[in-house]
Amino acid sequence: EIVLTQSPGTLSLSPGERATLSCRASQSVSSTYLAWYQQKPGQAPRLLISGASSRATGIPDRFSGSGSGTDFTLTISRLEPEDFGVYYCQQYGTSVTWTFGQGTKVEIK
Amino acid sequence: QVQLVESGGGVVQPGRSLRLSCAASGLSFSSYGMHWVRQAPGKGLEWVAVIWYDGSNTYYADSVKGRFTISRDNSKDTLYLQMNSLRAEDTAMYYCARGGSGGYFFDFWGQGTLVTVSS
């Protein structure tokens, strides 16, 4: 089973700053199978990125995804107040399973 | 617009059963695989189960295999999760989610229904 490890655990930044979130897989993952989600307190997760780099419908272009193999990155170019929350990476694995990273919390500095 | 509305959560004693429902609207329900994903209080996301668009295949996380059953009624645009032999560690918010194109991710989520397993 592939394990996804996200870092850092918490990112403290100010609005306007750049956020770089990492997702590292214990084995190589096809880029097709890597997605990112945002979750705000009391809300359901929201899809941001699929296929490692394709923004979902309605997602602002300040969000971008990149990476391949075992290292993937979600970048928020300029943080807006509404971007604070917890971000999860997720992969689809063999044996028909889906797994998530443990999450990175982006908080206001 | 796409809407997924879960129901059926509540407080239940260990060892008892509960059935969750997820009513879908605004999407071609019968064309998509559907999932249940859960989140224990203060914890991360855990995939629970998937059912193919036509109900022909189901898969489960090891943590629920043999205890939970996912099903669907395409005539009613509704997804179900039958949960038996519930344990304290099953306490979580349960979300239904639509499988995205290709089935590798989750593109729409409901707001969740809370299941608490406690004596």
PDB file of N, CA, C and O in Angstrom, chain B residues 8-78:
ATOM      1  N   GLY B   8     -29.148   9.681   7.885  1.00  0.00           N
ATOM      2  CA  GLY B   8     -29.121   8.388   8.558  1.00  0.00           C
ATOM      3  C   GLY B   8     -28.122   8.280   9.696  1.00  0.00           C
ATOM      4  O   GLY B   8     -28.092   7.261  10.392  1.00  0.00           O
ATOM      5  N   GLY B   9     -27.312   9.305   9.892  1.00  0.00           N
ATOM      6  CA  GLY B   9     -26.353   9.261  10.978  1.00  0.00           C
ATOM      7  C   GLY B   9     -27.028   9.400  12.331  1.00  0.00           C
ATOM      8  O   GLY B   9     -28.218   9.712  12.426  1.00  0.00           O
ATOM      9  N   GLY B  10     -26.255   9.176  13.385  1.00  0.00           N
ATOM     10  CA  GLY B  10     -26.789   9.298  14.727  1.00  0.00           C
ATOM     11  C   GLY B  10     -25.888   8.593  15.726  1.00  0.00           C
ATOM     12  O   GLY B  10     -24.767   8.196  15.391  1.00  0.00           O
ATOM     13  N   VAL B  11     -26.407   8.457  16.940  1.00  0.00           N
ATOM     14  CA  VAL B  11     -25.667   7.768  17.990  1.00  0.00           C
ATOM     15  C   VAL B  11     -26.133   6.318  18.057  1.00  0.00           C
ATOM     16  O   VAL B  11     -27.340   6.045  18.093  1.00  0.00           O
ATOM     17  N   VAL B  12     -25.196   5.395  18.075  1.00  0.00           N
ATOM     18  CA  VAL B  12     -25.521   3.971  18.085  1.00  0.00           C
ATOM     19  C   VAL B  12     -24.561   3.251  19.018  1.00  0.00           C
ATOM     20  O   VAL B  12     -23.402   3.659  19.158  1.00  0.00           O
ATOM     21  N   GLN B  13     -25.035   2.206  19.643  1.00  0.00           N
ATOM     22  CA  GLN B  13     -24.193   1.442  20.558  1.00  0.00           C
ATOM     23  C   GLN B  13     -23.235   0.529  19.802  1.00  0.00           C
ATOM     24  O   GLN B  13     -23.549   0.068  18.682  1.00  0.00           O
ATOM     25  N   PRO B  14     -22.098   0.227  20.387  1.00  0.00           N
ATOM     26  CA  PRO B  14     -21.165  -0.717  19.751  1.00  0.00           C
ATOM     27  C   PRO B  14     -21.859  -2.044  19.471  1.00  0.00           C
ATOM     28  O   PRO B  14     -22.670  -2.527  20.272  1.00  0.00           O
ATOM     29  N   GLY B  15     -21.542  -2.605  18.291  1.00  0.00           N
ATOM     30  CA  GLY B  15     -22.124  -3.874  17.893  1.00  0.00           C
ATOM     31  C   GLY B  15     -23.436  -3.752  17.137  1.00  0.00           C
ATOM     32  O   GLY B  15     -23.884  -4.740  16.524  1.00  0.00           O
ATOM     33  N   ARG B  16     -24.050  -2.563  17.167  1.00  0.00           N
ATOM     34  CA  ARG B  16     -25.322  -2.377  16.476  1.00  0.00           C
ATOM     35  C   ARG B  16     -25.097  -1.972  15.019  1.00  0.00           C
ATOM     36  O   ARG B  16     -23.954  -1.866  14.551  1.00  0.00           O
ATOM     37  N   SER B  17     -26.206  -1.754  14.307  1.00  0.00           N
ATOM     38  CA  SER B  17     -26.152  -1.436  12.880  1.00  0.00           C
ATOM     39  C   SER B  17     -26.757  -0.074  12.596  1.00  0.00           C
ATOM     40  O   SER B  17     -27.538   0.455  13.393  1.00  0.00           O
ATOM     41  N   LEU B  18     -26.394   0.459  11.427  1.00  0.00           N
ATOM     42  CA  LEU B  18     -26.925   1.743  10.967  1.00  0.00           C
ATOM     43  C   LEU B  18     -26.860   1.748   9.451  1.00  0.00           C
ATOM     44  O   LEU B  18     -25.931   1.168   8.867  1.00  0.00           O
ATOM     45  N   ARG B  19     -27.826   2.379   8.820  1.00  0.00           N
ATOM     46  CA  ARG B  19     -27.773   2.514   7.358  1.00  0.00           C
ATOM     47  C   ARG B  19     -27.780   3.983   6.985  1.00  0.00           C
ATOM     48  O   ARG B  19     -28.682   4.721   7.372  1.00  0.00           O
ATOM     49  N   LEU B  20     -26.793   4.378   6.214  1.00  0.00           N
ATOM     50  CA  LEU B  20     -26.699   5.735   5.706  1.00  0.00           C
ATOM     51  C   LEU B  20     -27.252   5.791   4.288  1.00  0.00           C
ATOM     52  O   LEU B  20     -27.159   4.815   3.531  1.00  0.00           O
ATOM     53  N   SER B  21     -27.796   6.950   3.933  1.00  0.00           N
ATOM     54  CA  SER B  21     -28.284   7.197   2.576  1.00  0.00           C
ATOM     55  C   SER B  21     -27.654   8.464   2.030  1.00  0.00           C
ATOM     56  O   SER B  21     -27.263   9.356   2.786  1.00  0.00           O
ATOM     57  N   CYS B  22     -27.566   8.536   0.727  1.00  0.00           N
ATOM     58  CA  CYS B  22     -27.063   9.723   0.044  1.00  0.00           C
ATOM     59  C   CYS B  22     -27.939   9.947  -1.183  1.00  0.00           C
ATOM     60  O   CYS B  22     -27.896   9.161  -2.131  1.00  0.00           O
ATOM     61  N   ALA B  23     -28.731  11.009  -1.139  1.00  0.00           N
ATOM     62  CA  ALA B  23     -29.621  11.332  -2.251  1.00  0.00           C
ATOM     63  C   ALA B  23     -28.919  12.280  -3.203  1.00  0.00           C
ATOM     64  O   ALA B  23     -28.395  13.322  -2.790  1.00  0.00           O
ATOM     65  N   ALA B  24     -28.899  11.907  -4.477  1.00  0.00           N
ATOM     66  CA  ALA B  24     -28.212  12.699  -5.489  1.00  0.00           C
ATOM     67  C   ALA B  24     -29.201  13.424  -6.378  1.00  0.00           C
ATOM     68  O   ALA B  24     -30.295  12.925  -6.673  1.00  0.00           O
ATOM     69  N   SER B  25     -28.803  14.620  -6.807  1.00  0.00           N
ATOM     70  CA  SER B  25     -29.597  15.371  -7.772  1.00  0.00           C
ATOM     71  C   SER B  25     -28.662  16.221  -8.616  1.00  0.00           C
ATOM     72  O   SER B  25     -27.539  16.531  -8.198  1.00  0.00           O
ATOM     73  N   GLY B  26     -29.119  16.582  -9.796  1.00  0.00           N
ATOM     74  CA  GLY B  26     -28.326  17.442 -10.663  1.00  0.00           C
ATOM     75  C   GLY B  26     -27.174  16.757 -11.356  1.00  0.00           C
ATOM     76  O   GLY B  26     -26.286  17.427 -11.890  1.00  0.00           O
ATOM     77  N   LEU B  27     -27.161  15.443 -11.341  1.00  0.00           N
ATOM     78  CA  LEU B  27     -26.114  14.716 -12.040  1.00  0.00           C
ATOM     79  C   LEU B  27     -26.706  13.428 -12.586  1.00  0.00           C
ATOM     80  O   LEU B  27     -27.753  12.983 -12.125  1.00  0.00           O
ATOM     81  N   SER B  28     -26.038  12.856 -13.555  1.00  0.00           N
ATOM     82  CA  SER B  28     -26.492  11.578 -14.092  1.00  0.00           C
ATOM     83  C   SER B  28     -25.990  10.476 -13.166  1.00  0.00           C
ATOM     84  O   SER B  28     -24.983   9.831 -13.417  1.00  0.00           O
ATOM     85  N   PHE B  29     -26.730  10.275 -12.087  1.00  0.00           N
ATOM     86  CA  PHE B  29     -26.273   9.395 -11.008  1.00  0.00           C
ATOM     87  C   PHE B  29     -25.856   8.032 -11.537  1.00  0.00           C
ATOM     88  O   PHE B  29     -24.817   7.499 -11.140  1.00  0.00           O
ATOM     89  N   SER B  30     -26.646   7.483 -12.422  1.00  0.00           N
ATOM     90  CA  SER B  30     -26.393   6.124 -12.885  1.00  0.00           C
ATOM     91  C   SER B  30     -25.175   6.015 -13.797  1.00  0.00           C
ATOM     92  O   SER B  30     -24.801   4.915 -14.206  1.00  0.00           O
ATOM     93  N   SER B  31     -24.526   7.142 -14.084  1.00  0.00           N
ATOM     94  CA  SER B  31     -23.352   7.133 -14.960  1.00  0.00           C
ATOM     95  C   SER B  31     -22.031   7.167 -14.198  1.00  0.00           C
ATOM     96  O   SER B  31     -20.967   7.106 -14.816  1.00  0.00           O
ATOM     97  N   TYR B  32     -22.091   7.287 -12.873  1.00  0.00           N
ATOM     98  CA  TYR B  32     -20.871   7.509 -12.098  1.00  0.00           C
ATOM     99  C   TYR B  32     -20.685   6.493 -10.981  1.00  0.00           C
ATOM    100  O   TYR B  32     -21.659   6.086 -10.324  1.00  0.00           O
ATOM    101  N   GLY B  33     -19.421   6.137 -10.755  1.00  0.00           N
ATOM    102  CA  GLY B  33     -19.099   5.417  -9.549  1.00  0.00           C
ATOM    103  C   GLY B  33     -19.296   6.343  -8.358  1.00  0.00           C
ATOM    104  O   GLY B  33     -19.130   7.558  -8.470  1.00  0.00           O
ATOM    105  N   MET B  34     -19.659   5.765  -7.226  1.00  0.00           N
ATOM    106  CA  MET B  34     -19.925   6.546  -6.028  1.00  0.00           C
ATOM    107  C   MET B  34     -19.157   5.960  -4.850  1.00  0.00           C
ATOM    108  O   MET B  34     -18.961   4.739  -4.753  1.00  0.00           O
ATOM    109  N   HIS B  35     -18.755   6.850  -3.947  1.00  0.00           N
ATOM    110  CA  HIS B  35     -17.908   6.464  -2.828  1.00  0.00           C
ATOM    111  C   HIS B  35     -18.491   6.925  -1.498  1.00  0.00           C
ATOM    112  O   HIS B  35     -19.266   7.890  -1.447  1.00  0.00           O
ATOM    113  N   TRP B  36     -18.032   6.290  -0.437  1.00  0.00           N
ATOM    114  CA  TRP B  36     -18.160   6.801   0.921  1.00  0.00           C
ATOM    115  C   TRP B  36     -16.743   7.066   1.438  1.00  0.00           C
ATOM    116  O   TRP B  36     -15.849   6.217   1.293  1.00  0.00           O
ATOM    117  N   VAL B  37     -16.579   8.227   2.035  1.00  0.00           N
ATOM    118  CA  VAL B  37     -15.317   8.640   2.646  1.00  0.00           C
ATOM    119  C   VAL B  37     -15.653   9.136   4.045  1.00  0.00           C
ATOM    120  O   VAL B  37     -16.659   9.831   4.228  1.00  0.00           O
ATOM    121  N   ARG B  38     -14.838   8.791   5.028  1.00  0.00           N
ATOM    122  CA  ARG B  38     -15.143   9.216   6.390  1.00  0.00           C
ATOM    123  C   ARG B  38     -13.998  10.012   7.012  1.00  0.00           C
ATOM    124  O   ARG B  38     -12.864   9.962   6.533  1.00  0.00           O
ATOM    125  N   GLN B  39     -14.352  10.724   8.067  1.00  0.00           N
ATOM    126  CA  GLN B  39     -13.377  11.565   8.755  1.00  0.00           C
ATOM    127  C   GLN B  39     -13.681  11.529  10.248  1.00  0.00           C
ATOM    128  O   GLN B  39     -14.702  12.082  10.685  1.00  0.00           O
ATOM    129  N   ALA B  40     -12.829  10.884  11.015  1.00  0.00           N
ATOM    130  CA  ALA B  40     -12.984  10.857  12.457  1.00  0.00           C
ATOM    131  C   ALA B  40     -12.782  12.266  13.004  1.00  0.00           C
ATOM    132  O   ALA B  40     -12.077  13.081  12.396  1.00  0.00           O
ATOM    133  N   PRO B  41     -13.378  12.573  14.141  1.00  0.00           N
ATOM    134  CA  PRO B  41     -13.267  13.926  14.694  1.00  0.00           C
ATOM    135  C   PRO B  41     -11.825  14.388  14.850  1.00  0.00           C
ATOM    136  O   PRO B  41     -11.013  13.706  15.467  1.00  0.00           O
ATOM    137  N   GLY B  42     -11.506  15.523  14.228  1.00  0.00           N
ATOM    138  CA  GLY B  42     -10.170  16.079  14.316  1.00  0.00           C
ATOM    139  C   GLY B  42      -9.106  15.353  13.525  1.00  0.00           C
ATOM    140  O   GLY B  42      -7.913  15.676  13.642  1.00  0.00           O
ATOM    141  N   LYS B  43      -9.519  14.387  12.707  1.00  0.00           N
ATOM    142  CA  LYS B  43      -8.560  13.570  11.957  1.00  0.00           C
ATOM    143  C   LYS B  43      -8.668  13.807  10.460  1.00  0.00           C
ATOM    144  O   LYS B  43      -9.443  14.656  10.008  1.00  0.00           O
ATOM    145  N   GLY B  44      -7.884  13.045   9.701  1.00  0.00           N
ATOM    146  CA  GLY B  44      -7.877  13.183   8.261  1.00  0.00           C
ATOM    147  C   GLY B  44      -8.945  12.337   7.583  1.00  0.00           C
ATOM    148  O   GLY B  44      -9.810  11.744   8.218  1.00  0.00           O
ATOM    149  N   LEU B  45      -8.863  12.296   6.248  1.00  0.00           N
ATOM    150  CA  LEU B  45      -9.854  11.614   5.437  1.00  0.00           C
ATOM    151  C   LEU B  45      -9.458  10.158   5.219  1.00  0.00           C
ATOM    152  O   LEU B  45      -8.292   9.838   5.023  1.00  0.00           O
ATOM    153  N   GLU B  46     -10.460   9.285   5.231  1.00  0.00           N
ATOM    154  CA  GLU B  46     -10.248   7.853   4.995  1.00  0.00           C
ATOM    155  C   GLU B  46     -11.300   7.362   4.009  1.00  0.00           C
ATOM    156  O   GLU B  46     -12.500   7.441   4.278  1.00  0.00           O
ATOM    157  N   TRP B  47     -10.845   6.834   2.880  1.00  0.00           N
ATOM    158  CA  TRP B  47     -11.762   6.223   1.930  1.00  0.00           C
ATOM    159  C   TRP B  47     -12.354   4.952   2.540  1.00  0.00           C
ATOM    160  O   TRP B  47     -11.637   4.172   3.172  1.00  0.00           O
ATOM    161  N   VAL B  48     -13.662   4.733   2.324  1.00  0.00           N
ATOM    162  CA  VAL B  48     -14.356   3.602   2.936  1.00  0.00           C
ATOM    163  C   VAL B  48     -14.779   2.551   1.901  1.00  0.00           C
ATOM    164  O   VAL B  48     -14.507   1.367   2.084  1.00  0.00           O
ATOM    165  N   ALA B  49     -15.462   3.000   0.851  1.00  0.00           N
ATOM    166  CA  ALA B  49     -16.009   2.033  -0.105  1.00  0.00           C
ATOM    167  C   ALA B  49     -16.368   2.719  -1.411  1.00  0.00           C
ATOM    168  O   ALA B  49     -16.586   3.934  -1.451  1.00  0.00           O
ATOM    169  N   VAL B  50     -16.435   1.921  -2.477  1.00  0.00           N
ATOM    170  CA  VAL B  50     -16.832   2.399  -3.802  1.00  0.00           C
ATOM    171  C   VAL B  50     -17.784   1.392  -4.427  1.00  0.00           C
ATOM    172  O   VAL B  50     -17.705   0.190  -4.149  1.00  0.00           O
ATOM    173  N   ILE B  51     -18.681   1.904  -5.254  1.00  0.00           N
ATOM    174  CA  ILE B  51     -19.558   1.044  -6.043  1.00  0.00           C
ATOM    175  C   ILE B  51     -19.547   1.549  -7.465  1.00  0.00           C
ATOM    176  O   ILE B  51     -19.604   2.760  -7.718  1.00  0.00           O
ATOM    177  N   TRP B  52     -19.427   0.641  -8.377  1.00  0.00           N
ATOM    178  CA  TRP B  52     -19.410   0.999  -9.803  1.00  0.00           C
ATOM    179  C   TRP B  52     -20.745   1.637 -10.211  1.00  0.00           C
ATOM    180  O   TRP B  52     -21.772   1.441  -9.540  1.00  0.00           O
ATOM    181  N   TYR B  53     -20.751   2.334 -11.323  1.00  0.00           N
ATOM    182  CA  TYR B  53     -21.923   3.090 -11.765  1.00  0.00           C
ATOM    183  C   TYR B  53     -23.174   2.219 -11.895  1.00  0.00           C
ATOM    184  O   TYR B  53     -24.286   2.671 -11.607  1.00  0.00           O
ATOM    185  N   ASP B  54     -22.966   0.947 -12.252  1.00  0.00           N
ATOM    186  CA  ASP B  54     -24.104   0.049 -12.455  1.00  0.00           C
ATOM    187  C   ASP B  54     -24.265  -0.938 -11.304  1.00  0.00           C
ATOM    188  O   ASP B  54     -25.063  -1.877 -11.406  1.00  0.00           O
ATOM    189  N   GLY B  55     -23.481  -0.753 -10.249  1.00  0.00           N
ATOM    190  CA  GLY B  55     -23.563  -1.650  -9.107  1.00  0.00           C
ATOM    191  C   GLY B  55     -22.880  -2.982  -9.295  1.00  0.00           C
ATOM    192  O   GLY B  55     -22.963  -3.842  -8.409  1.00  0.00           O
ATOM    193  N   SER B  56     -22.158  -3.145 -10.396  1.00  0.00           N
ATOM    194  CA  SER B  56     -21.593  -4.452 -10.720  1.00  0.00           C
ATOM    195  C   SER B  56     -20.378  -4.811  -9.864  1.00  0.00           C
ATOM    196  O   SER B  56     -20.046  -5.995  -9.744  1.00  0.00           O
ATOM    197  N   ASN B  57     -19.719  -3.816  -9.330  1.00  0.00           N
ATOM    198  CA  ASN B  57     -18.533  -4.070  -8.508  1.00  0.00           C
ATOM    199  C   ASN B  57     -18.530  -3.181  -7.279  1.00  0.00           C
ATOM    200  O   ASN B  57     -18.970  -2.020  -7.337  1.00  0.00           O
ATOM    201  N   THR B  58     -18.023  -3.721  -6.180  1.00  0.00           N
ATOM    202  CA  THR B  58     -17.844  -2.966  -4.950  1.00  0.00           C
ATOM    203  C   THR B  58     -16.476  -3.300  -4.350  1.00  0.00           C
ATOM    204  O   THR B  58     -15.987  -4.431  -4.500  1.00  0.00           O
ATOM    205  N   TYR B  59     -15.889  -2.309  -3.715  1.00  0.00           N
ATOM    206  CA  TYR B  59     -14.600  -2.497  -3.045  1.00  0.00           C
ATOM    207  C   TYR B  59     -14.628  -1.749  -1.722  1.00  0.00           C
ATOM    208  O   TYR B  59     -15.311  -0.722  -1.605  1.00  0.00           O
ATOM    209  N   TYR B  60     -13.854  -2.265  -0.763  1.00  0.00           N
ATOM    210  CA  TYR B  60     -13.886  -1.724   0.583  1.00  0.00           C
ATOM    211  C   TYR B  60     -12.488  -1.532   1.144  1.00  0.00           C
ATOM    212  O   TYR B  60     -11.552  -2.259   0.797  1.00  0.00           O
ATOM    213  N   ALA B  61     -12.372  -0.575   2.057  1.00  0.00           N
ATOM    214  CA  ALA B  61     -11.157  -0.463   2.853  1.00  0.00           C
ATOM    215  C   ALA B  61     -11.077  -1.656   3.788  1.00  0.00           C
ATOM    216  O   ALA B  61     -12.102  -2.194   4.224  1.00  0.00           O
ATOM    217  N   ASP B  62      -9.866  -2.076   4.095  1.00  0.00           N
ATOM    218  CA  ASP B  62      -9.681  -3.229   4.976  1.00  0.00           C
ATOM    219  C   ASP B  62     -10.350  -3.007   6.334  1.00  0.00           C
ATOM    220  O   ASP B  62     -10.829  -3.965   6.949  1.00  0.00           O
ATOM    221  N   SER B  63     -10.402  -1.763   6.780  1.00  0.00           N
ATOM    222  CA  SER B  63     -10.939  -1.454   8.108  1.00  0.00           C
ATOM    223  C   SER B  63     -12.439  -1.719   8.226  1.00  0.00           C
ATOM    224  O   SER B  63     -12.961  -1.832   9.344  1.00  0.00           O
ATOM    225  N   VAL B  64     -13.134  -1.833   7.102  1.00  0.00           N
ATOM    226  CA  VAL B  64     -14.589  -2.038   7.145  1.00  0.00           C
ATOM    227  C   VAL B  64     -15.028  -3.291   6.405  1.00  0.00           C
ATOM    228  O   VAL B  64     -16.220  -3.660   6.446  1.00  0.00           O
ATOM    229  N   LYS B  65     -14.100  -3.965   5.755  1.00  0.00           N
ATOM    230  CA  LYS B  65     -14.442  -5.140   4.951  1.00  0.00           C
ATOM    231  C   LYS B  65     -15.108  -6.205   5.813  1.00  0.00           C
ATOM    232  O   LYS B  65     -14.652  -6.507   6.921  1.00  0.00           O
ATOM    233  N   GLY B  66     -16.212  -6.727   5.318  1.00  0.00           N
ATOM    234  CA  GLY B  66     -16.949  -7.748   6.051  1.00  0.00           C
ATOM    235  C   GLY B  66     -17.974  -7.194   7.010  1.00  0.00           C
ATOM    236  O   GLY B  66     -18.815  -7.941   7.518  1.00  0.00           O
ATOM    237  N   ARG B  67     -17.923  -5.888   7.280  1.00  0.00           N
ATOM    238  CA  ARG B  67     -18.892  -5.269   8.206  1.00  0.00           C
ATOM    239  C   ARG B  67     -19.796  -4.265   7.485  1.00  0.00           C
ATOM    240  O   ARG B  67     -20.958  -4.097   7.860  1.00  0.00           O
ATOM    241  N   PHE B  68     -19.263  -3.578   6.493  1.00  0.00           N
ATOM    242  CA  PHE B  68     -20.016  -2.549   5.771  1.00  0.00           C
ATOM    243  C   PHE B  68     -20.370  -3.055   4.377  1.00  0.00           C
ATOM    244  O   PHE B  68     -19.607  -3.809   3.760  1.00  0.00           O
ATOM    245  N   THR B  69     -21.527  -2.607   3.875  1.00  0.00           N
ATOM    246  CA  THR B  69     -21.956  -2.939   2.518  1.00  0.00           C
ATOM    247  C   THR B  69     -22.435  -1.680   1.819  1.00  0.00           C
ATOM    248  O   THR B  69     -23.335  -0.988   2.320  1.00  0.00           O
ATOM    249  N   ILE B  70     -21.835  -1.387   0.674  1.00  0.00           N
ATOM    250  CA  ILE B  70     -22.261  -0.254  -0.137  1.00  0.00           C
ATOM    251  C   ILE B  70     -23.217  -0.760  -1.207  1.00  0.00           C
ATOM    252  O   ILE B  70     -23.031  -1.858  -1.763  1.00  0.00           O
ATOM    253  N   SER B  71     -24.248   0.022  -1.489  1.00  0.00           N
ATOM    254  CA  SER B  71     -25.211  -0.347  -2.532  1.00  0.00           C
ATOM    255  C   SER B  71     -25.801   0.923  -3.116  1.00  0.00           C
ATOM    256  O   SER B  71     -25.574   2.017  -2.610  1.00  0.00           O
ATOM    257  N   ARG B  72     -26.559   0.759  -4.181  1.00  0.00           N
ATOM    258  CA  ARG B  72     -27.179   1.918  -4.825  1.00  0.00           C
ATOM    259  C   ARG B  72     -28.482   1.511  -5.481  1.00  0.00           C
ATOM    260  O   ARG B  72     -28.659   0.345  -5.856  1.00  0.00           O
ATOM    261  N   ASP B  73     -29.356   2.496  -5.616  1.00  0.00           N
ATOM    262  CA  ASP B  73     -30.613   2.306  -6.342  1.00  0.00           C
ATOM    263  C   ASP B  73     -30.659   3.400  -7.397  1.00  0.00           C
ATOM    264  O   ASP B  73     -30.978   4.555  -7.085  1.00  0.00           O
ATOM    265  N   ASN B  74     -30.309   3.051  -8.614  1.00  0.00           N
ATOM    266  CA  ASN B  74     -30.251   4.058  -9.675  1.00  0.00           C
ATOM    267  C   ASN B  74     -31.633   4.590 -10.049  1.00  0.00           C
ATOM    268  O   ASN B  74     -31.751   5.678 -10.612  1.00  0.00           O
ATOM    269  N   SER B  75     -32.672   3.848  -9.743  1.00  0.00           N
ATOM    270  CA  SER B  75     -34.026   4.340 -10.022  1.00  0.00           C
ATOM    271  C   SER B  75     -34.429   5.443  -9.047  1.00  0.00           C
ATOM    272  O   SER B  75     -35.335   6.224  -9.333  1.00  0.00           O
ATOM    273  N   LYS B  76     -33.738   5.492  -7.921  1.00  0.00           N
ATOM    274  CA  LYS B  76     -34.023   6.512  -6.905  1.00  0.00           C
ATOM    275  C   LYS B  76     -32.872   7.508  -6.745  1.00  0.00           C
ATOM    276  O   LYS B  76     -32.921   8.369  -5.859  1.00  0.00           O
ATOM    277  N   ASP B  77     -31.819   7.369  -7.559  1.00  0.00           N
ATOM    278  CA  ASP B  77     -30.645   8.257  -7.455  1.00  0.00           C
ATOM    279  C   ASP B  77     -30.119   8.304  -6.016  1.00  0.00           C
ATOM    280  O   ASP B  77     -29.817   9.382  -5.485  1.00  0.00           O
ATOM    281  N   THR B  78     -30.008   7.163  -5.406  1.00  0.00           N
ATOM    282  CA  THR B  78     -29.623   7.091  -4.005  1.00  0.00           C
ATOM    283  C   THR B  78     -28.540   6.049  -3.775  1.00  0.00           C
ATOM    284  O   THR B  78     -28.600   4.941  -4.326  1.00  0.00           O
TER     285      THR B  78
END
